[in-house]
């Protein structure tokens, strides 16, 4: 009988977790989590997902006018071997003259031209690599604008939120390039990002929950 | 004032059809008739069959360390559909012709170039229609791209995070 009780308990927990996840997704997709429910005075621990080339430039443009005293410390997460982005972030932080930041490099989930079969394993590896990272940082805010590296990080912190371990706000900004269609990251994060910004009114028309606040670039 | 300069740029990869098209005698002839006397190519990883022209000075380079400066010194930019390049040129209020690479599959950057063309900030064409686009001279009448409000995003994020807004 003991065993049956254990199974029933496991099922109950699974149902509760699922209900919690569905509740969060519902809250997010109906726009009820767009604004913080309470006033904040302490700085927020911020994770910034850095992609490649154009994505990096866009992200740094968006961040240029942020008050870094409020968004601190900042953790820039990027793929290993992306030396250009690394240099860009370094230079950006130098101009802001705040030192409370860290650049964290994670293994790439897929290299351009890599086969799909092997990329399953490398993706799994990069996901596993991200788990302790996100658990350790427990960010208050994740900023991301497209690159694939942001997906595992966002999903892990979403699960932590579902488990009441951390309270992370995910802000996704669809790339300036996207005027008519969503990126793959956008299609996934539609369901998980608390704030979903688009840069063109034409894209806002395609997704009711998206927000267009004006010209950002 | 010195030479009127055309800057042809393909970004970090290659777009040989664009380089070939601009290098054709008939296109160089059109550029000359429009008053341009210097063509600077940035060829990326593509081949460059360097060639000469009696009336136009031609230069080839793979990349430019200071891209913004290269655009600043140019009078017309003929470019691939890269978002970064488009924005840089628009911010400097220079005439821009974006040439779409039809050989690229799933090239979502075309979306952006076409949207910006629709809004009147630049001209869009393909390698085949480049000559006609130049002859039409519409690329000289473009709308000035407005400067964004840099505080827009930070105000929005402060509000989302629950920070007091001053």
Short mmCIF file of C-alpha atoms in Angstrom, two decimals:
data_model
loop_
_atom_site.label_atom_id
_atom_site.label_comp_id
_atom_site.label_asym_id
_atom_site.label_seq_id
_atom_site.Cartn_x
_atom_site.Cartn_y
_atom_site.Cartn_z
CA UNK A 1 0.00 0.00 0.00
CA UNK A 2 2.92 2.32 0.73
CA UNK A 3 3.93 2.27 -2.91
CA UNK A 4 0.49 3.20 -4.11
CA UNK A 5 0.42 6.17 -1.78
CA UNK A 6 3.74 7.34 -3.18
CA UNK A 7 2.44 7.09 -6.73
CA UNK A 8 -0.70 8.99 -5.84
CA UNK A 9 1.34 11.69 -4.16
CA UNK A 10 3.60 11.97 -7.20
CA UNK A 11 0.59 12.33 -9.48
CA UNK A 12 -0.90 14.98 -7.22
CA UNK A 13 2.35 16.97 -7.24
CA UNK A 14 2.62 16.68 -11.01
CA UNK A 15 -0.94 17.98 -11.42
CA UNK A 16 -0.23 20.88 -9.08
CA UNK A 17 2.94 21.82 -10.95
CA UNK A 18 1.13 21.64 -14.27
CA UNK A 19 -1.70 23.78 -12.91
CA UNK A 20 0.79 26.35 -11.65
CA UNK A 21 2.55 26.47 -15.02
CA UNK A 22 -0.73 26.83 -16.90
CA UNK A 23 -1.83 29.55 -14.49
CA UNK A 24 1.39 31.49 -15.10
CA UNK A 25 1.18 31.10 -18.87
CA UNK A 26 -2.43 32.27 -18.74
CA UNK A 27 -1.50 35.29 -16.63
CA UNK A 28 1.35 36.14 -19.00
CA UNK A 29 -0.54 35.72 -22.26
CA UNK A 30 -3.48 37.79 -21.07
CA UNK A 31 -1.12 40.61 -20.09
CA UNK A 32 -1.82 40.53 -16.36
CA UNK A 33 1.86 40.38 -15.46
CA UNK A 34 2.95 43.36 -17.53
CA UNK A 35 3.67 45.59 -14.56
CA UNK A 36 5.12 44.80 -11.17
CA UNK A 37 2.46 44.47 -8.51
CA UNK A 38 4.58 46.20 -5.87
CA UNK A 39 6.91 49.18 -5.72
CA UNK A 40 10.60 48.40 -5.91
CA UNK A 41 13.41 50.31 -4.26
CA UNK A 42 16.26 47.80 -4.32
CA UNK A 43 18.27 47.36 -7.50
CA UNK A 44 17.36 44.33 -9.60
CA UNK A 45 19.74 41.58 -10.54
CA UNK A 46 19.66 41.63 -14.30
CA UNK A 47 20.58 38.95 -16.79
CA UNK A 48 21.14 40.14 -20.34
CA UNK A 49 21.18 37.50 -23.06
CA UNK A 50 23.68 38.55 -25.68
CA UNK A 51 23.42 37.01 -29.12
CA UNK A 52 25.51 37.79 -32.12
CA UNK A 53 26.21 40.81 -34.31
CA UNK A 54 23.03 42.76 -34.89
CA UNK A 55 21.27 41.44 -31.79
CA UNK A 56 24.09 42.66 -29.57
CA UNK A 57 24.06 46.12 -31.11
CA UNK A 58 20.29 46.37 -30.68
CA UNK A 59 20.44 45.26 -27.06
CA UNK A 60 23.15 47.75 -26.16
CA UNK A 61 21.22 50.53 -27.92
CA UNK A 62 18.18 49.72 -25.80
CA UNK A 63 20.24 49.64 -22.61
CA UNK A 64 22.09 52.88 -23.30
CA UNK A 65 19.77 55.05 -21.24
CA UNK A 66 19.11 52.61 -18.37
CA UNK A 67 19.93 53.86 -14.89
CA UNK A 68 22.56 51.28 -13.93
CA UNK A 69 22.12 52.01 -10.24
CA UNK A 70 18.68 50.39 -10.58
CA UNK A 71 19.81 47.51 -12.77
CA UNK A 72 22.71 46.02 -10.87
CA UNK A 73 24.56 43.74 -10.88
CA UNK A 74 24.35 42.90 -14.58
CA UNK A 75 25.17 39.44 -15.90
CA UNK A 76 25.81 39.28 -19.63
CA UNK A 77 25.37 35.76 -20.87
CA UNK A 78 26.79 34.95 -24.26
CA UNK A 79 28.09 32.06 -26.32
CA UNK A 80 31.75 31.15 -26.04
CA UNK A 81 33.90 32.21 -28.97
CA UNK A 82 31.81 35.30 -29.64
CA UNK A 83 34.73 37.68 -29.28
CA UNK A 84 33.08 40.55 -31.15
CA UNK A 85 30.13 40.71 -28.75
CA UNK A 86 32.49 40.33 -25.81
CA UNK A 87 34.45 43.38 -26.92
CA UNK A 88 31.26 45.36 -27.58
CA UNK A 89 29.89 44.69 -24.09
CA UNK A 90 33.22 45.56 -22.47
CA UNK A 91 33.35 48.85 -24.33
CA UNK A 92 29.72 49.61 -23.51
CA UNK A 93 30.22 49.04 -19.78
CA UNK A 94 33.37 51.18 -19.84
CA UNK A 95 31.47 54.15 -21.24
CA UNK A 96 28.84 53.73 -18.51
CA UNK A 97 31.60 53.67 -15.90
CA UNK A 98 29.85 51.20 -13.62
CA UNK A 99 31.86 48.17 -12.65
CA UNK A 100 29.17 45.98 -11.16
CA UNK A 101 28.87 43.51 -13.99
CA UNK A 102 30.04 40.12 -15.15
CA UNK A 103 30.33 38.46 -18.54
CA UNK A 104 29.48 34.76 -18.47
CA UNK A 105 30.24 32.55 -21.44
CA UNK A 106 28.28 29.38 -22.06
CA UNK A 107 28.82 26.64 -24.66
CA UNK A 108 27.15 27.23 -27.99
CA UNK A 109 24.01 25.19 -28.62
CA UNK A 110 24.52 25.14 -32.36
CA UNK A 111 27.28 26.27 -34.64
CA UNK A 112 26.23 27.46 -38.10
CA UNK A 113 26.23 24.47 -40.44
CA UNK A 114 26.20 21.87 -37.67
CA UNK A 115 24.02 18.82 -38.34
CA UNK A 116 20.69 18.49 -36.56
CA UNK A 117 21.53 15.19 -34.88
CA UNK A 118 24.68 16.44 -33.18
CA UNK A 119 23.04 19.74 -32.37
CA UNK A 120 20.53 17.91 -30.16
CA UNK A 121 23.39 16.88 -27.90
CA UNK A 122 25.15 20.22 -27.91
CA UNK A 123 21.82 21.92 -27.12
CA UNK A 124 21.22 19.56 -24.21
CA UNK A 125 24.71 20.27 -22.97
CA UNK A 126 24.18 24.02 -23.10
CA UNK A 127 20.84 23.65 -21.30
CA UNK A 128 22.41 21.57 -18.52
CA UNK A 129 25.16 24.13 -18.29
CA UNK A 130 22.60 26.93 -17.83
CA UNK A 131 20.69 25.30 -14.95
CA UNK A 132 23.21 25.90 -12.12
CA UNK A 133 23.97 29.30 -13.60
CA UNK A 134 20.38 30.55 -13.41
CA UNK A 135 19.87 28.94 -9.99
CA UNK A 136 22.94 30.73 -8.69
CA UNK A 137 22.10 34.17 -10.10
CA UNK A 138 18.35 34.02 -9.44
CA UNK A 139 17.76 37.11 -11.56
CA UNK A 140 14.96 39.62 -10.97
CA UNK A 141 14.98 40.51 -14.63
CA UNK A 142 16.00 38.83 -17.88
CA UNK A 143 16.41 40.97 -20.96
CA UNK A 144 16.53 39.15 -24.27
CA UNK A 145 16.04 40.06 -27.89
CA UNK A 146 16.26 36.97 -29.99
CA UNK A 147 19.29 34.75 -29.97
CA UNK A 148 18.77 31.06 -29.30
CA UNK A 149 20.97 31.14 -26.17
CA UNK A 150 18.19 32.97 -24.32
CA UNK A 151 15.63 30.14 -24.59
CA UNK A 152 17.09 27.70 -22.02
CA UNK A 153 17.81 30.56 -19.63
CA UNK A 154 14.27 31.92 -19.88
CA UNK A 155 12.68 28.48 -19.55
CA UNK A 156 14.75 27.54 -16.51
CA UNK A 157 13.92 30.76 -14.72
CA UNK A 158 10.27 30.31 -15.67
CA UNK A 159 10.31 26.91 -13.97
CA UNK A 160 11.97 28.44 -10.91
CA UNK A 161 9.17 30.99 -10.84
CA UNK A 162 6.59 28.22 -11.12
CA UNK A 163 8.24 26.53 -8.14
CA UNK A 164 8.15 29.79 -6.13
CA UNK A 165 11.96 29.72 -5.89
CA UNK A 166 12.58 33.03 -7.61
CA UNK A 167 10.52 35.84 -9.08
CA UNK A 168 11.96 36.67 -12.45
CA UNK A 169 10.49 39.07 -14.96
CA UNK A 170 11.29 38.13 -18.56
CA UNK A 171 11.30 41.02 -21.02
CA UNK A 172 11.58 40.05 -24.67
CA UNK A 173 12.18 42.62 -27.40
CA UNK A 174 11.63 41.32 -30.92
CA UNK A 175 14.37 42.42 -33.30
CA UNK A 176 14.03 45.59 -35.36
CA UNK A 177 14.39 43.32 -38.43
CA UNK A 178 11.06 41.67 -37.73
CA UNK A 179 8.31 43.69 -39.35
CA UNK A 180 5.92 40.96 -40.49
CA UNK A 181 6.89 37.66 -38.88
CA UNK A 182 8.11 36.55 -35.46
CA UNK A 183 11.49 34.96 -34.85
CA UNK A 184 11.63 31.42 -33.48
CA UNK A 185 12.61 32.78 -30.06
CA UNK A 186 9.66 35.14 -30.27
CA UNK A 187 7.27 32.31 -31.09
CA UNK A 188 8.41 30.41 -28.00
CA UNK A 189 8.65 33.34 -25.62
CA UNK A 190 5.16 34.56 -26.54
CA UNK A 191 4.02 32.19 -23.82
CA UNK A 192 6.69 32.80 -21.23
CA UNK A 193 7.83 36.43 -21.41
CA UNK A 194 6.01 38.83 -19.08
CA UNK A 195 6.67 41.68 -21.46
CA UNK A 196 6.73 41.14 -25.20
CA UNK A 197 7.82 44.20 -27.15
CA UNK A 198 7.71 44.58 -30.92
CA UNK A 199 9.25 47.39 -32.91
CA UNK A 200 6.71 47.66 -35.70
CA UNK A 201 2.96 48.37 -35.51
CA UNK A 202 2.40 45.78 -38.26
CA UNK A 203 3.73 43.06 -35.95
CA UNK A 204 1.64 44.27 -33.02
CA UNK A 205 -1.44 43.60 -35.16
CA UNK A 206 -0.47 39.95 -35.40
CA UNK A 207 -0.30 39.34 -31.65
CA UNK A 208 -2.72 41.00 -29.30
CA UNK A 209 -0.56 40.67 -26.23
CA UNK A 210 2.48 42.28 -27.88
CA UNK A 211 3.29 45.87 -27.02
CA UNK A 212 4.48 48.60 -29.37
CA UNK A 213 5.72 51.64 -27.48
CA UNK A 214 7.24 53.60 -30.36
CA UNK A 215 10.45 53.78 -32.38
CA UNK A 216 13.27 52.24 -30.34
CA UNK A 217 16.15 52.18 -32.86
CA UNK B 1 34.51 69.16 -52.77
CA UNK B 2 36.55 66.33 -54.27
CA UNK B 3 35.18 63.17 -55.81
CA UNK B 4 31.56 62.13 -55.35
CA UNK B 5 31.76 58.70 -53.83
CA UNK B 6 29.61 55.60 -54.02
CA UNK B 7 30.07 53.00 -51.29
CA UNK B 8 29.05 49.45 -52.22
CA UNK B 9 28.89 47.18 -49.18
CA UNK B 10 27.97 43.50 -48.75
CA UNK B 11 28.51 43.05 -45.00
CA UNK B 12 30.40 40.24 -43.34
CA UNK B 13 29.55 37.47 -45.84
CA UNK B 14 29.53 37.75 -49.61
CA UNK B 15 27.21 38.94 -52.37
CA UNK B 16 29.17 38.57 -55.59
CA UNK B 17 26.18 39.30 -57.84
CA UNK B 18 25.98 42.80 -56.42
CA UNK B 19 29.69 43.43 -56.92
CA UNK B 20 29.48 42.06 -60.49
CA UNK B 21 26.45 44.17 -61.31
CA UNK B 22 27.96 47.45 -60.14
CA UNK B 23 31.22 46.58 -61.91
CA UNK B 24 29.45 46.34 -65.29
CA UNK B 25 30.39 49.06 -67.76
CA UNK B 26 26.79 50.09 -68.31
CA UNK B 27 26.16 50.59 -64.57
CA UNK B 28 29.44 52.45 -64.05
CA UNK B 29 28.47 54.60 -67.05
CA UNK B 30 25.13 55.44 -65.35
CA UNK B 31 26.92 56.28 -62.10
CA UNK B 32 29.26 58.56 -64.01
CA UNK B 33 26.34 60.29 -65.70
CA UNK B 34 24.86 60.91 -62.25
CA UNK B 35 28.07 62.67 -61.25
CA UNK B 36 29.82 59.98 -59.23
CA UNK B 37 33.55 59.58 -59.84
CA UNK B 38 34.71 57.15 -57.15
CA UNK B 39 33.36 53.69 -56.32
CA UNK B 40 34.52 52.01 -53.11
CA UNK B 41 33.69 48.30 -52.84
CA UNK B 42 33.56 46.36 -49.59
CA UNK B 43 33.48 42.77 -50.83
CA UNK B 44 33.49 40.70 -47.61
CA UNK B 45 34.50 37.11 -48.18
CA UNK B 46 33.58 37.18 -51.88
CA UNK B 47 35.92 37.23 -54.88
CA UNK B 48 36.85 40.52 -56.34
CA UNK B 49 37.94 40.51 -59.93
CA UNK B 50 39.48 43.89 -59.61
CA UNK B 51 38.82 45.99 -62.66
CA UNK B 52 39.46 49.49 -63.89
CA UNK B 53 37.37 52.11 -65.62
CA UNK B 54 38.61 55.12 -67.60
CA UNK B 55 36.33 57.70 -65.92
CA UNK B 56 35.70 56.22 -62.47
CA UNK B 57 38.23 55.51 -59.76
CA UNK B 58 37.53 52.05 -58.28
CA UNK B 59 38.82 50.65 -55.00
CA UNK B 60 38.33 47.25 -53.35
CA UNK B 61 38.55 46.33 -49.68
CA UNK B 62 37.43 43.31 -47.67
CA UNK B 63 36.26 45.06 -44.50
CA UNK B 64 36.34 48.45 -42.86
CA UNK B 65 37.38 48.92 -39.29
CA UNK B 66 35.47 52.17 -39.04
CA UNK B 67 32.31 51.54 -41.00
CA UNK B 68 30.43 54.63 -39.80
CA UNK B 69 33.22 56.87 -41.04
CA UNK B 70 33.18 55.19 -44.45
CA UNK B 71 29.47 55.95 -44.77
CA UNK B 72 29.97 59.51 -43.62
CA UNK B 73 32.45 60.15 -46.42
CA UNK B 74 30.13 58.68 -49.09
CA UNK B 75 27.44 60.37 -51.16
CA UNK B 76 25.48 57.23 -52.07
CA UNK B 77 25.41 53.82 -50.44
CA UNK B 78 24.49 50.67 -52.33
CA UNK B 79 24.13 47.90 -49.77
CA UNK B 80 22.97 44.39 -48.96
CA UNK B 81 19.85 44.12 -46.78
CA UNK B 82 21.68 44.08 -43.44
CA UNK B 83 19.79 45.78 -40.62
CA UNK B 84 22.91 47.27 -39.07
CA UNK B 85 24.04 48.85 -42.32
CA UNK B 86 20.55 50.19 -43.11
CA UNK B 87 20.23 51.86 -39.70
CA UNK B 88 23.70 53.36 -39.82
CA UNK B 89 23.07 54.91 -43.24
CA UNK B 90 19.58 56.17 -42.33
CA UNK B 91 20.88 57.79 -39.16
CA UNK B 92 23.43 59.70 -41.20
CA UNK B 93 20.68 60.78 -43.63
CA UNK B 94 22.44 59.50 -46.76
CA UNK B 95 20.77 58.18 -49.91
CA UNK B 96 20.60 54.37 -49.76
CA UNK B 97 19.77 51.67 -52.29
CA UNK B 98 19.31 48.24 -50.75
CA UNK B 99 19.92 45.38 -53.17
CA UNK B 100 18.16 42.17 -52.19
CA UNK B 101 20.04 38.90 -52.50
CA UNK B 102 17.48 36.59 -54.11
CA UNK B 103 19.76 33.59 -53.69
CA UNK B 104 19.41 33.58 -49.91
CA UNK B 105 16.73 31.30 -48.55
CA UNK B 106 14.61 32.55 -45.67
CA UNK B 107 16.22 35.94 -45.66
CA UNK B 108 14.10 37.78 -43.14
CA UNK B 109 16.16 40.91 -43.47
CA UNK B 110 14.30 41.56 -46.71
CA UNK B 111 11.25 42.28 -44.56
CA UNK B 112 12.99 45.19 -42.93
CA UNK B 113 14.40 46.66 -46.14
CA UNK B 114 10.98 46.49 -47.81
CA UNK B 115 9.26 48.09 -44.82
CA UNK B 116 11.80 50.93 -44.74
CA UNK B 117 11.39 51.37 -48.51
CA UNK B 118 7.60 51.52 -48.09
CA UNK B 119 8.06 54.25 -45.50
CA UNK B 120 10.18 56.19 -47.99
CA UNK B 121 13.55 56.08 -46.21
CA UNK B 122 15.38 54.12 -48.90
CA UNK B 123 15.04 52.39 -52.27
CA UNK B 124 14.90 48.62 -52.67
CA UNK B 125 15.81 46.61 -55.77
CA UNK B 126 17.44 43.40 -57.01
CA UNK B 127 20.77 43.12 -58.88
CA UNK B 128 18.82 43.01 -62.17
CA UNK B 129 16.86 46.21 -61.53
CA UNK B 130 19.73 48.20 -60.03
CA UNK B 131 20.49 50.07 -63.23
CA UNK B 132 16.88 51.18 -63.68
CA UNK B 133 16.65 52.18 -60.02
CA UNK B 134 19.69 54.41 -60.50
CA UNK B 135 18.25 55.91 -63.70
CA UNK B 136 14.95 56.74 -61.98
CA UNK B 137 16.86 58.95 -59.52
CA UNK B 138 14.18 58.40 -56.89
CA UNK B 139 16.84 57.36 -54.39
CA UNK B 140 17.85 61.02 -54.12
CA UNK B 141 14.47 61.97 -52.68
CA UNK B 142 14.22 60.10 -49.42
CA UNK B 143 12.53 60.87 -46.13
CA UNK B 144 14.78 61.67 -43.18
CA UNK B 145 14.75 58.89 -40.62
CA UNK B 146 13.63 60.34 -37.27
CA UNK B 147 15.83 59.99 -34.20
CA UNK B 148 14.31 57.73 -31.56
CA UNK B 149 13.66 58.95 -28.03
CA UNK B 150 16.50 57.24 -26.11
CA UNK B 151 14.58 57.35 -22.81
CA UNK B 152 11.58 55.45 -24.21
CA UNK B 153 12.79 51.97 -23.31
CA UNK B 154 14.27 52.86 -19.90
CA UNK B 155 11.03 54.57 -18.81
CA UNK B 156 9.07 51.53 -19.93
CA UNK B 157 11.35 49.10 -18.10
CA UNK B 158 11.34 51.18 -14.90
CA UNK B 159 7.54 51.08 -14.96
CA UNK B 160 7.48 47.30 -15.52
CA UNK B 161 9.89 46.69 -12.65
CA UNK B 162 7.94 48.90 -10.27
CA UNK B 163 10.52 51.68 -9.92
CA UNK B 164 9.29 55.14 -9.01
CA UNK B 165 9.07 57.30 -12.16
CA UNK B 166 10.25 60.86 -11.80
#
